[in-house]
Amino acid sequence: MFKKILIANRGEIALRIIRTCKEMGIKTVAVYSTADKDSLHVRFADEAVCIGPPPSNQSYLQIPAIISAAEITNADAIHPGYGFLAENSKFSRICKEHDIKFIGPEGDMIDRMGDKATAKSTMTKAKVPCIPGSEGLVDTVPQAKKLAKKMGYPVILKATAGGGGKGMREVWKEEDLEDAWDSAKAESKAAFDNDGLYLEKFVVNPRHIEIQIIGDQFGNAAHLSERDCSIQRRHQKLMEETPSPFMTDELRKKMGIAAVKAATSINYEGVGTVEFLVDADRNFYFMEMNTRIQVEHPITEEVINFDLVREQIKVAAGIKISGKNYFPQMHAIECRINAEDPYKNFMPSAGKITELHKPGGHGIRVDTHVYAGYTIPPNYDSMIAKLIAIAQTREEAIAKMKRALKEFVVEGPGIKTTIPFHKQMMREEAFVKGDYTTNFMDTFEMEAKK
Ligand code: MV4
């Protein structure tokens, strides 16, 4: 097992990883930017190294500074968390060159799944159901038009380097294809310096359901059931739940088998997520694979009683998995509490938290790095806490979440949070019925403040 892990991240996920390391008897090294000098991950780690000024491209994304910090402190592994360098193939390779274990897949695996057209053709070959569309990239507008005509509109153009909706365009009729092509190409060139596009049939009103998987270094893989992440706004997830209210035992088995096939076909090592789109008839299609621990991993942990970070560290250290699949025994819902004003288009707010009360009690988990007196820096993402409610049934989980949201107090000059949004969600008819798709937020409006 590793003796010392450097955590190349900040915020709640850095704390989350440090906690598991402590339980495993592994020493920890925090890295931090000057904006985070008073952060809990710095205080809770055994050692801490300042790696630069507040902007992340000068600190949390500075590979040389992070590698130096690992070498100075004699860390034998680096956990990248999520975001920042978590899916950076170059970083994974550089860690390896320095004899530091990157807790995640090898560089080539990250590249293969990071290029969406390559990932898709890999999965097509492995017989994982994929959305009908081009085989690999499309080179010209006439080619795209020909294929779209054959499949029928609507179609969608996607950047192969994309993800998160960048460089993506829906096309509903042939006359709109050329403009969509030009703007998708320009956008992906600017964002990723890669303008490769592929084309798919557009799935109308789908659900986003992802399967958590784990693979070891010996070719074994297993699934840990699904998370429903359909409630998103501008490709940012707002809340997640498991099991999905749309799921059936039969569909879970089928999607689980497909996700395990996806993982074993590429000899996947580490924890990962296979994202699927599910249509109204419960057809499911591979969309993307994430090669990292995800923000929403705690809901899976809570319904299967399994520490994903612990198992992630174990497989990175070369320990075999049992290979058994896990099925939900409970219901869990996560609300992402962001420092954003839901009454003002989710505009980010930063500043000092002067008053904080975290909810607790039976079936409530709060993953957060904030405390009373903490100043939210403006440099990073706005998530300040994940509030998770766990119960025997979905109805009880909603009741617990409602109760916990009412207990949660985050106050400070100018600080707004998404707590009022989540309170309203817990009363929304479509949510309460579990009858929602990725289009849910398109028509959502905040009720007037009382
Ligand atoms: C799609 C789709 C419909 N049909 N592909 C959005 C981000 C990227 N990961 C893929 N996305 C989508 N791909 C086809 N063929 C609809 C979306 C999509 C979406 C997917 C998951 C969650 C939220 C979404 C919001 C808008 C569009």
Tab-separated table of C-alpha atoms and ligand atoms in Angstrom:
chain	number	residue	atom	x	y	z
A	1	MET	CA	0.000	0.000	0.000
A	2	PHE	CA	1.053	3.620	-0.533
A	3	LYS	CA	2.804	5.344	2.367
A	4	LYS	CA	2.012	8.916	1.401
A	5	ILE	CA	-0.502	10.379	-1.067
A	6	LEU	CA	-0.373	13.917	-2.418
A	7	ILE	CA	-3.822	15.309	-3.163
A	8	ALA	CA	-3.648	17.498	-6.272
A	9	ASN	CA	-6.915	19.271	-5.569
A	10	ARG	CA	-8.761	21.585	-3.179
A	11	GLY	CA	-12.177	22.008	-1.590
A	12	GLU	CA	-14.471	19.250	-0.459
A	13	ILE	CA	-12.910	16.523	-2.616
A	14	ALA	CA	-9.439	17.150	-1.162
A	15	LEU	CA	-10.931	16.736	2.321
A	16	ARG	CA	-12.894	13.683	1.211
A	17	ILE	CA	-9.691	11.994	0.014
A	18	ILE	CA	-7.670	13.000	3.098
A	19	ARG	CA	-10.318	11.441	5.349
A	20	THR	CA	-10.115	8.056	3.638
A	21	CYS	CA	-6.297	8.172	3.613
A	22	LYS	CA	-6.320	8.737	7.373
A	23	GLU	CA	-8.618	5.752	7.870
A	24	MET	CA	-6.240	3.653	5.767
A	25	GLY	CA	-3.148	4.787	7.701
A	26	ILE	CA	-1.753	6.625	4.677
A	27	LYS	CA	0.038	9.968	5.192
A	28	THR	CA	-1.278	12.929	3.200
A	29	VAL	CA	0.182	15.979	1.483
A	30	ALA	CA	-2.042	18.910	0.566
A	31	VAL	CA	-1.106	21.404	-2.126
A	32	TYR	CA	-2.686	24.829	-2.109
A	33	SER	CA	-2.752	28.183	-3.810
A	34	THR	CA	-2.310	31.348	-1.740
A	35	ALA	CA	-6.107	31.833	-1.972
A	36	ASP	CA	-6.561	28.551	-0.069
A	37	LYS	CA	-4.041	29.039	2.731
A	38	ASP	CA	-6.830	28.928	5.360
A	39	SER	CA	-8.597	25.942	3.810
A	40	LEU	CA	-9.437	22.804	5.739
A	41	HIS	CA	-7.582	20.524	3.319
A	42	VAL	CA	-4.392	22.371	4.300
A	43	ARG	CA	-5.169	22.003	7.993
A	44	PHE	CA	-6.233	18.358	7.883
A	45	ALA	CA	-3.347	17.018	5.784
A	46	ASP	CA	-0.136	15.876	7.467
A	47	GLU	CA	1.889	18.251	5.286
A	48	ALA	CA	1.027	21.105	2.943
A	49	VAL	CA	2.924	22.757	0.103
A	50	CYS	CA	2.015	26.113	-1.448
A	51	ILE	CA	2.122	25.732	-5.238
A	52	GLY	CA	1.313	29.209	-6.499
A	53	PRO	CA	-1.016	32.195	-6.716
A	54	PRO	CA	-4.849	31.977	-6.872
A	55	PRO	CA	-5.459	31.434	-10.626
A	56	SER	CA	-5.699	27.671	-11.163
A	57	ASN	CA	-3.480	27.766	-14.250
A	58	GLN	CA	-0.716	29.044	-11.966
A	59	SER	CA	-1.374	26.596	-9.115
A	60	TYR	CA	-3.687	23.543	-9.282
A	61	LEU	CA	-2.903	23.100	-12.995
A	62	GLN	CA	0.859	23.625	-12.653
A	63	ILE	CA	2.230	20.142	-13.282
A	64	PRO	CA	5.881	20.980	-12.445
A	65	ALA	CA	4.912	22.594	-9.125
A	66	ILE	CA	2.813	19.581	-8.142
A	67	ILE	CA	5.452	17.036	-9.133
A	68	SER	CA	8.068	19.040	-7.188
A	69	ALA	CA	5.796	19.060	-4.137
A	70	ALA	CA	5.433	15.266	-4.406
A	71	GLU	CA	9.194	14.789	-4.734
A	72	ILE	CA	10.081	17.115	-1.849
A	73	THR	CA	7.635	15.352	0.456
A	74	ASN	CA	8.398	11.833	-0.800
A	75	ALA	CA	4.819	11.058	-1.804
A	76	ASP	CA	4.520	7.745	-3.635
A	77	ALA	CA	1.118	8.474	-5.219
A	78	ILE	CA	-0.982	11.441	-6.384
A	79	HIS	CA	-4.759	11.561	-6.174
A	80	PRO	CA	-6.104	14.131	-8.657
A	81	GLY	CA	-9.703	14.310	-7.350
A	82	TYR	CA	-12.088	15.649	-10.016
A	83	GLY	CA	-11.602	18.633	-12.320
A	84	PHE	CA	-8.151	20.245	-12.637
A	85	LEU	CA	-5.701	17.471	-13.710
A	86	ALA	CA	-7.986	14.469	-13.114
A	87	GLU	CA	-8.371	13.671	-16.818
A	88	ASN	CA	-5.077	15.075	-18.063
A	89	SER	CA	-3.213	12.279	-19.870
A	90	LYS	CA	0.035	14.232	-19.853
A	91	PHE	CA	-0.107	14.513	-16.076
A	92	SER	CA	-0.780	10.779	-15.704
A	93	ARG	CA	2.275	10.058	-17.898
A	94	ILE	CA	4.517	12.547	-16.078
A	95	CYS	CA	3.601	10.985	-12.734
A	96	LYS	CA	4.618	7.602	-14.118
A	97	GLU	CA	7.922	8.963	-15.444
A	98	HIS	CA	8.648	10.209	-11.919
A	99	ASP	CA	7.767	6.873	-10.317
A	100	ILE	CA	4.731	8.375	-8.647
A	101	LYS	CA	1.504	6.376	-8.977
A	102	PHE	CA	-1.265	8.454	-10.584
A	103	ILE	CA	-4.470	7.279	-8.892
A	104	GLY	CA	-6.448	6.827	-12.067
A	105	PRO	CA	-5.897	5.280	-15.488
A	106	GLU	CA	-2.779	5.475	-17.657
A	107	GLY	CA	-2.339	8.342	-20.110
A	108	ASP	CA	-3.303	6.313	-23.161
A	109	MET	CA	-6.588	5.231	-21.559
A	110	ILE	CA	-7.438	8.840	-20.663
A	111	ASP	CA	-6.735	9.880	-24.273
A	112	ARG	CA	-8.783	7.039	-25.729
A	113	MET	CA	-11.851	7.977	-23.654
A	114	GLY	CA	-11.194	11.730	-23.838
A	115	ASP	CA	-11.539	11.759	-27.607
A	116	LYS	CA	-15.281	11.158	-27.904
A	117	ALA	CA	-15.301	9.772	-31.461
A	118	THR	CA	-12.530	7.314	-30.530
A	119	ALA	CA	-14.347	6.352	-27.329
A	120	LYS	CA	-17.524	5.755	-29.305
A	121	SER	CA	-15.903	3.578	-31.964
A	122	THR	CA	-14.122	1.618	-29.205
A	123	MET	CA	-17.500	0.978	-27.571
A	124	THR	CA	-19.180	0.119	-30.881
A	125	LYS	CA	-16.503	-2.536	-31.444
A	126	ALA	CA	-17.050	-3.850	-27.900
A	127	LYS	CA	-20.782	-4.172	-28.743
A	128	VAL	CA	-21.878	-1.564	-26.216
A	129	PRO	CA	-25.042	0.102	-27.598
A	130	CYS	CA	-24.170	3.486	-29.131
A	131	ILE	CA	-26.302	6.238	-30.675
A	132	PRO	CA	-26.645	5.732	-34.453
A	133	GLY	CA	-24.422	8.127	-36.358
A	134	SER	CA	-21.167	8.623	-38.219
A	135	GLU	CA	-18.381	6.078	-37.954
A	136	GLY	CA	-15.752	8.337	-36.465
A	137	LEU	CA	-15.329	11.930	-37.618
A	138	VAL	CA	-17.248	13.577	-40.454
A	139	ASP	CA	-14.988	15.488	-42.838
A	140	THR	CA	-17.267	17.675	-44.943
A	141	VAL	CA	-20.690	19.357	-44.918
A	142	PRO	CA	-21.970	17.280	-47.908
A	143	GLN	CA	-20.985	14.082	-46.049
A	144	ALA	CA	-22.819	15.295	-42.959
A	145	LYS	CA	-25.906	16.207	-45.012
A	146	LYS	CA	-25.923	12.831	-46.745
A	147	LEU	CA	-25.752	10.927	-43.454
A	148	ALA	CA	-28.321	13.172	-41.757
A	149	LYS	CA	-30.735	12.661	-44.632
A	150	LYS	CA	-30.303	8.896	-44.410
A	151	MET	CA	-30.877	8.851	-40.606
A	152	GLY	CA	-33.529	11.531	-40.598
A	153	TYR	CA	-33.580	14.789	-38.637
A	154	PRO	CA	-33.063	15.906	-35.909
A	155	VAL	CA	-29.341	15.161	-35.651
A	156	ILE	CA	-26.595	16.508	-33.430
A	157	LEU	CA	-23.053	17.581	-34.278
A	158	LYS	CA	-20.550	16.987	-31.490
A	159	ALA	CA	-16.950	18.030	-30.977
A	160	THR	CA	-14.765	14.954	-30.575
A	161	ALA	CA	-12.696	16.859	-28.004
A	162	GLY	CA	-15.880	18.074	-26.310
A	163	GLY	CA	-17.912	17.128	-23.322
A	164	GLY	CA	-19.903	19.501	-21.230
A	165	GLY	CA	-21.863	20.653	-24.256
A	166	LYS	CA	-19.087	22.748	-25.859
A	167	GLY	CA	-18.925	22.443	-29.641
A	168	MET	CA	-22.300	20.710	-29.747
A	169	ARG	CA	-25.185	21.743	-32.070
A	170	GLU	CA	-28.653	20.286	-32.573
A	171	VAL	CA	-29.754	20.379	-36.223
A	172	TRP	CA	-33.452	20.066	-36.992
A	173	LYS	CA	-33.464	20.575	-40.776
A	174	GLU	CA	-30.989	20.349	-43.639
A	175	GLU	CA	-30.911	24.064	-44.360
A	176	ASP	CA	-29.537	24.701	-40.837
A	177	LEU	CA	-26.757	22.138	-41.035
A	178	GLU	CA	-24.060	24.251	-42.651
A	179	ASP	CA	-24.297	27.108	-40.117
A	180	ALA	CA	-24.337	24.620	-37.234
A	181	TRP	CA	-21.292	22.902	-38.720
A	182	ASP	CA	-19.355	26.180	-39.007
A	183	SER	CA	-20.146	27.357	-35.496
A	184	ALA	CA	-19.511	23.941	-33.859
A	185	LYS	CA	-16.174	23.727	-35.665
A	186	ALA	CA	-15.128	27.261	-34.695
A	187	GLU	CA	-16.213	26.748	-31.080
A	188	SER	CA	-14.346	23.464	-30.660
A	189	LYS	CA	-11.240	24.831	-32.402
A	190	ALA	CA	-11.187	27.775	-29.985
A	191	ALA	CA	-11.979	25.727	-26.872
A	192	PHE	CA	-9.915	22.574	-27.498
A	193	ASP	CA	-7.627	23.387	-30.435
A	194	ASN	CA	-9.274	20.404	-32.153
A	195	ASP	CA	-12.127	20.935	-34.604
A	196	GLY	CA	-13.009	17.283	-35.279
A	197	LEU	CA	-16.794	16.722	-35.366
A	198	TYR	CA	-18.968	13.621	-35.416
A	199	LEU	CA	-22.668	13.286	-36.046
A	200	GLU	CA	-25.438	11.407	-34.268
A	201	LYS	CA	-29.179	11.010	-34.323
A	202	PHE	CA	-30.524	13.522	-31.785
A	203	VAL	CA	-32.283	11.756	-28.914
A	204	VAL	CA	-35.224	13.961	-27.914
A	205	ASN	CA	-35.986	14.389	-24.207
A	206	PRO	CA	-33.557	11.786	-22.862
A	207	ARG	CA	-32.506	10.914	-19.344
A	208	HIS	CA	-28.861	11.052	-18.320
A	209	ILE	CA	-28.185	7.875	-16.393
A	210	GLU	CA	-24.620	6.877	-15.580
A	211	ILE	CA	-23.200	3.619	-14.276
A	212	GLN	CA	-20.365	3.621	-11.737
A	213	ILE	CA	-17.721	1.016	-12.515
A	214	ILE	CA	-14.453	-0.143	-10.997
A	215	GLY	CA	-11.664	-2.081	-12.694
A	216	ASP	CA	-8.471	-3.564	-11.300
A	217	GLN	CA	-5.024	-4.151	-12.798
A	218	PHE	CA	-5.878	-7.771	-13.628
A	219	GLY	CA	-8.664	-7.172	-16.137
A	220	ASN	CA	-11.550	-7.561	-13.668
A	221	ALA	CA	-14.378	-5.034	-13.599
A	222	ALA	CA	-17.682	-4.626	-11.793
A	223	HIS	CA	-20.528	-2.130	-11.754
A	224	LEU	CA	-21.945	-0.307	-8.760
A	225	SER	CA	-25.340	0.593	-10.257
A	226	GLU	CA	-26.584	3.914	-11.593
A	227	ARG	CA	-26.999	7.573	-10.810
A	228	ASP	CA	-29.661	9.706	-12.460
A	229	CYS	CA	-28.099	13.062	-13.352
A	230	SER	CA	-30.825	14.427	-15.588
A	231	ILE	CA	-31.350	17.592	-13.535
A	232	GLN	CA	-28.758	19.854	-15.122
A	233	ARG	CA	-28.561	23.479	-16.142
A	234	ARG	CA	-26.209	24.486	-18.952
A	235	HIS	CA	-24.461	21.128	-18.590
A	236	GLN	CA	-23.867	21.677	-14.884
A	237	LYS	CA	-25.449	19.031	-12.680
A	238	LEU	CA	-27.579	20.471	-9.904
A	239	MET	CA	-28.729	17.308	-8.152
A	240	GLU	CA	-28.392	13.568	-8.589
A	241	GLU	CA	-30.127	10.513	-7.197
A	242	THR	CA	-29.833	6.763	-7.036
A	243	PRO	CA	-31.624	4.574	-7.832
A	244	SER	CA	-33.018	6.424	-10.839
A	245	PRO	CA	-36.811	6.731	-10.547
A	246	PHE	CA	-36.924	5.649	-14.212
A	247	MET	CA	-34.923	2.471	-13.605
A	248	THR	CA	-36.266	-1.069	-13.624
A	249	ASP	CA	-34.458	-4.154	-12.334
A	250	GLU	CA	-34.258	-5.422	-15.891
A	251	LEU	CA	-32.810	-2.172	-17.282
A	252	ARG	CA	-30.272	-1.967	-14.437
A	253	LYS	CA	-29.038	-5.457	-15.238
A	254	LYS	CA	-28.741	-4.636	-18.950
A	255	MET	CA	-27.014	-1.297	-18.416
A	256	GLY	CA	-24.744	-2.846	-15.786
A	257	ILE	CA	-23.696	-5.594	-18.189
A	258	ALA	CA	-23.030	-2.988	-20.912
A	259	ALA	CA	-20.950	-0.831	-18.535
A	260	VAL	CA	-18.887	-3.805	-17.368
A	261	LYS	CA	-18.377	-4.800	-21.007
A	262	ALA	CA	-17.214	-1.236	-21.704
A	263	ALA	CA	-14.709	-1.463	-18.843
A	264	THR	CA	-13.356	-4.954	-19.514
A	265	SER	CA	-13.054	-4.341	-23.278
A	266	ILE	CA	-10.432	-1.676	-22.582
A	267	ASN	CA	-8.890	-3.298	-19.479
A	268	TYR	CA	-10.013	-0.296	-17.484
A	269	GLU	CA	-8.109	0.391	-14.258
A	270	GLY	CA	-9.596	2.593	-11.562
A	271	VAL	CA	-13.028	3.945	-10.806
A	272	GLY	CA	-14.922	5.320	-13.761
A	273	THR	CA	-18.357	6.260	-14.973
A	274	VAL	CA	-20.061	5.132	-18.135
A	275	GLU	CA	-22.600	7.776	-19.158
A	276	PHE	CA	-25.684	6.738	-21.059
A	277	LEU	CA	-28.613	8.528	-22.633
A	278	VAL	CA	-31.869	6.671	-22.025
A	279	ASP	CA	-34.871	7.400	-24.231
A	280	ALA	CA	-38.571	7.256	-23.344
A	281	ASP	CA	-38.748	3.588	-24.445
A	282	ARG	CA	-35.822	2.725	-22.148
A	283	ASN	CA	-33.395	2.225	-25.006
A	284	PHE	CA	-29.972	3.174	-23.702
A	285	TYR	CA	-26.931	4.433	-25.559
A	286	PHE	CA	-23.307	4.946	-24.556
A	287	MET	CA	-22.482	8.643	-24.506
A	288	GLU	CA	-19.111	9.154	-22.799
A	289	MET	CA	-16.853	7.614	-20.205
A	290	ASN	CA	-15.377	9.608	-17.324
A	291	THR	CA	-12.062	8.319	-16.043
A	292	ARG	CA	-12.169	9.965	-12.607
A	293	ILE	CA	-13.990	9.931	-9.281
A	294	GLN	CA	-17.018	12.167	-9.784
A	295	VAL	CA	-18.617	14.895	-7.689
A	296	GLU	CA	-21.749	12.784	-7.189
A	297	HIS	CA	-19.949	9.594	-6.049
A	298	PRO	CA	-21.264	9.793	-2.434
A	299	ILE	CA	-24.824	8.810	-3.372
A	300	THR	CA	-23.484	5.540	-4.750
A	301	GLU	CA	-21.365	5.018	-1.618
A	302	GLU	CA	-24.409	5.486	0.587
A	303	VAL	CA	-26.763	3.104	-1.208
A	304	ILE	CA	-24.268	0.241	-1.497
A	305	ASN	CA	-22.263	0.902	1.694
A	306	PHE	CA	-18.921	1.143	-0.101
A	307	ASP	CA	-16.080	3.697	0.172
A	308	LEU	CA	-15.289	4.452	-3.472
A	309	VAL	CA	-12.135	6.433	-2.695
A	310	ARG	CA	-10.798	3.589	-0.561
A	311	GLU	CA	-11.436	1.044	-3.310
A	312	GLN	CA	-9.952	3.459	-5.859
A	313	ILE	CA	-6.745	3.689	-3.823
A	314	LYS	CA	-6.679	-0.091	-3.374
A	315	VAL	CA	-6.943	-0.868	-7.095
A	316	ALA	CA	-4.270	1.776	-7.810
A	317	ALA	CA	-2.007	-0.074	-5.355
A	318	GLY	CA	-2.531	-3.303	-7.294
A	319	ILE	CA	-5.121	-5.017	-5.099
A	320	LYS	CA	-7.626	-7.284	-6.880
A	321	ILE	CA	-11.363	-6.588	-6.728
A	322	SER	CA	-13.904	-9.296	-5.922
A	323	GLY	CA	-15.624	-8.706	-9.263
A	324	LYS	CA	-19.091	-8.666	-7.746
A	325	ASN	CA	-21.629	-6.094	-8.887
A	326	TYR	CA	-23.473	-3.930	-6.360
A	327	PHE	CA	-27.173	-3.083	-6.323
A	328	PRO	CA	-28.817	-0.235	-4.380
A	329	GLN	CA	-30.069	-1.118	-0.912
A	330	MET	CA	-31.219	2.430	-0.051
A	331	HIS	CA	-32.246	5.637	-1.800
A	332	ALA	CA	-29.932	8.663	-1.869
A	333	ILE	CA	-30.337	12.186	-3.236
A	334	GLU	CA	-27.582	14.782	-3.525
A	335	CYS	CA	-28.196	18.518	-3.751
A	336	ARG	CA	-25.222	20.573	-4.847
A	337	ILE	CA	-25.133	23.700	-2.732
A	338	ASN	CA	-23.463	26.367	-4.848
A	339	ALA	CA	-22.616	29.946	-3.928
A	340	GLU	CA	-24.921	31.199	-6.688
A	341	ASP	CA	-28.126	33.214	-6.749
A	342	PRO	CA	-30.935	31.080	-8.202
A	343	TYR	CA	-33.083	34.212	-8.437
A	344	LYS	CA	-30.467	35.865	-10.673
A	345	ASN	CA	-29.744	33.195	-13.267
A	346	PHE	CA	-27.476	31.305	-10.876
A	347	MET	CA	-24.992	34.158	-10.824
A	348	PRO	CA	-21.913	33.206	-8.742
A	349	SER	CA	-21.338	35.003	-5.446
A	350	ALA	CA	-18.131	35.043	-3.410
A	351	GLY	CA	-17.194	36.462	-0.019
A	352	LYS	CA	-17.040	35.626	3.649
A	353	ILE	CA	-19.395	33.154	5.302
A	354	THR	CA	-20.162	34.759	8.655
A	355	GLU	CA	-22.810	32.307	9.819
A	356	LEU	CA	-22.957	28.605	9.047
A	357	HIS	CA	-25.112	25.806	10.327
A	358	LYS	CA	-24.754	22.428	8.672
A	359	PRO	CA	-27.690	20.026	8.926
A	360	GLY	CA	-27.222	16.636	10.517
A	361	GLY	CA	-29.210	13.822	12.017
A	362	HIS	CA	-30.155	10.391	10.765
A	363	GLY	CA	-29.623	9.839	7.052
A	364	ILE	CA	-27.888	13.129	6.338
A	365	ARG	CA	-24.338	13.500	4.993
A	366	VAL	CA	-22.740	16.861	4.258
A	367	ASP	CA	-19.483	16.904	2.269
A	368	THR	CA	-18.034	20.381	2.516
A	369	HIS	CA	-14.841	22.320	3.122
A	370	VAL	CA	-16.490	25.499	4.373
A	371	TYR	CA	-16.809	26.761	7.951
A	372	ALA	CA	-18.031	29.902	9.716
A	373	GLY	CA	-15.440	32.570	8.958
A	374	TYR	CA	-14.379	30.965	5.648
A	375	THR	CA	-14.014	33.258	2.643
A	376	ILE	CA	-15.175	31.747	-0.654
A	377	PRO	CA	-12.503	32.707	-3.179
A	378	PRO	CA	-13.730	33.947	-6.573
A	379	ASN	CA	-11.168	31.853	-8.468
A	380	TYR	CA	-12.699	28.390	-8.410
A	381	ASP	CA	-16.022	26.674	-8.957
A	382	SER	CA	-18.907	27.754	-6.819
A	383	MET	CA	-19.861	24.469	-5.151
A	384	ILE	CA	-19.558	24.906	-1.376
A	385	ALA	CA	-21.268	21.748	-0.134
A	386	LYS	CA	-22.959	18.540	-1.152
A	387	LEU	CA	-26.012	17.722	0.900
A	388	ILE	CA	-26.924	14.047	0.740
A	389	ALA	CA	-30.081	12.459	2.131
A	390	ILE	CA	-30.237	8.685	2.543
A	391	ALA	CA	-33.335	6.655	3.401
A	392	GLN	CA	-35.112	3.373	2.714
A	393	THR	CA	-37.404	4.901	0.099
A	394	ARG	CA	-37.364	7.851	-2.300
A	395	GLU	CA	-40.279	9.477	-0.454
A	396	GLU	CA	-38.388	9.337	2.858
A	397	ALA	CA	-35.192	10.635	1.223
A	398	ILE	CA	-37.149	13.634	-0.112
A	399	ALA	CA	-38.648	14.235	3.347
A	400	LYS	CA	-35.188	14.134	4.926
A	401	MET	CA	-33.767	16.432	2.257
A	402	LYS	CA	-36.574	18.950	2.849
A	403	ARG	CA	-35.909	18.876	6.568
A	404	ALA	CA	-32.129	19.222	6.107
A	405	LEU	CA	-32.466	22.103	3.625
A	406	LYS	CA	-34.522	23.982	6.220
A	407	GLU	CA	-31.766	23.462	8.831
A	408	PHE	CA	-28.968	24.616	6.508
A	409	VAL	CA	-27.834	28.189	7.180
A	410	VAL	CA	-25.152	29.869	5.052
A	411	GLU	CA	-24.933	33.600	5.573
A	412	GLY	CA	-22.541	36.403	4.813
A	413	PRO	CA	-22.502	39.777	3.103
A	414	GLY	CA	-23.455	39.220	-0.542
A	415	ILE	CA	-23.530	35.410	-0.268
A	416	LYS	CA	-26.383	33.652	-2.012
A	417	THR	CA	-26.787	29.895	-2.345
A	418	THR	CA	-28.796	27.385	-4.318
A	419	ILE	CA	-30.586	26.215	-1.135
A	420	PRO	CA	-33.862	27.993	-2.145
A	421	PHE	CA	-33.683	26.271	-5.546
A	422	HIS	CA	-33.400	22.835	-3.922
A	423	LYS	CA	-36.229	23.625	-1.486
A	424	GLN	CA	-38.463	24.385	-4.443
A	425	MET	CA	-37.292	21.267	-6.297
A	426	MET	CA	-38.371	19.080	-3.375
A	427	ARG	CA	-41.926	20.419	-3.968
A	428	GLU	CA	-41.938	20.311	-7.805
A	429	GLU	CA	-44.553	17.871	-9.046
A	430	ALA	CA	-42.351	16.437	-11.819
A	431	PHE	CA	-39.487	15.864	-9.390
A	432	VAL	CA	-41.663	14.381	-6.659
A	433	LYS	CA	-43.150	11.984	-9.215
A	434	GLY	CA	-39.672	11.174	-10.550
A	435	ASP	CA	-40.924	12.193	-13.957
A	436	TYR	CA	-38.088	14.350	-15.290
A	437	THR	CA	-35.622	14.396	-18.200
A	438	THR	CA	-32.594	16.474	-19.216
A	439	ASN	CA	-35.029	19.101	-20.490
A	440	PHE	CA	-36.464	19.723	-17.030
A	441	MET	CA	-34.524	22.930	-16.362
A	442	ASP	CA	-35.462	24.472	-19.743
A	443	THR	CA	-38.873	25.411	-18.379
A	444	PHE	CA	-38.012	25.791	-14.694
A	445	GLU	CA	-38.624	29.104	-12.953
A	446	MET	CA	-38.053	30.148	-9.387
A	447	GLU	CA	-41.233	31.009	-7.498
A	448	ALA	CA	-41.420	34.548	-6.103
A	449	LYS	CA	-39.613	34.994	-2.769
A	450	LYS	CA	-41.936	34.942	0.222
B	1	MV4	C1	-26.909	14.131	-26.905
B	1	MV4	C2	-28.232	14.539	-26.659
B	1	MV4	C3	-29.226	14.053	-27.486
B	1	MV4	N1	-28.910	13.228	-28.499
B	1	MV4	N2	-26.651	13.294	-27.930
B	1	MV4	C4	-24.830	16.945	-23.626
B	1	MV4	C5	-23.402	17.000	-23.200
B	1	MV4	C6	-22.705	15.879	-23.825
B	1	MV4	N3	-22.124	15.078	-22.807
B	1	MV4	C7	-23.729	15.126	-24.608
B	1	MV4	N4	-24.986	15.811	-24.450
B	1	MV4	C8	-26.101	15.412	-25.126
B	1	MV4	N5	-25.889	14.547	-26.151
B	1	MV4	C9	-27.642	12.875	-28.702
B	1	MV4	N6	-27.355	12.058	-29.723
B	1	MV4	C10	-28.466	15.416	-25.595
B	1	MV4	C11	-27.401	15.869	-24.832
B	1	MV4	C12	-27.744	16.766	-23.761
B	1	MV4	C13	-27.643	16.378	-22.427
B	1	MV4	C14	-27.149	15.136	-22.066
B	1	MV4	C15	-27.049	14.780	-20.748
B	1	MV4	C16	-27.463	15.652	-19.762
B	1	MV4	C17	-27.943	16.888	-20.083
B	1	MV4	C18	-28.036	17.273	-21.415
B	1	MV4	C19	-28.528	18.530	-21.738
B	1	MV4	C20	-28.622	18.892	-23.047
B	1	MV4	C21	-28.217	18.023	-24.053
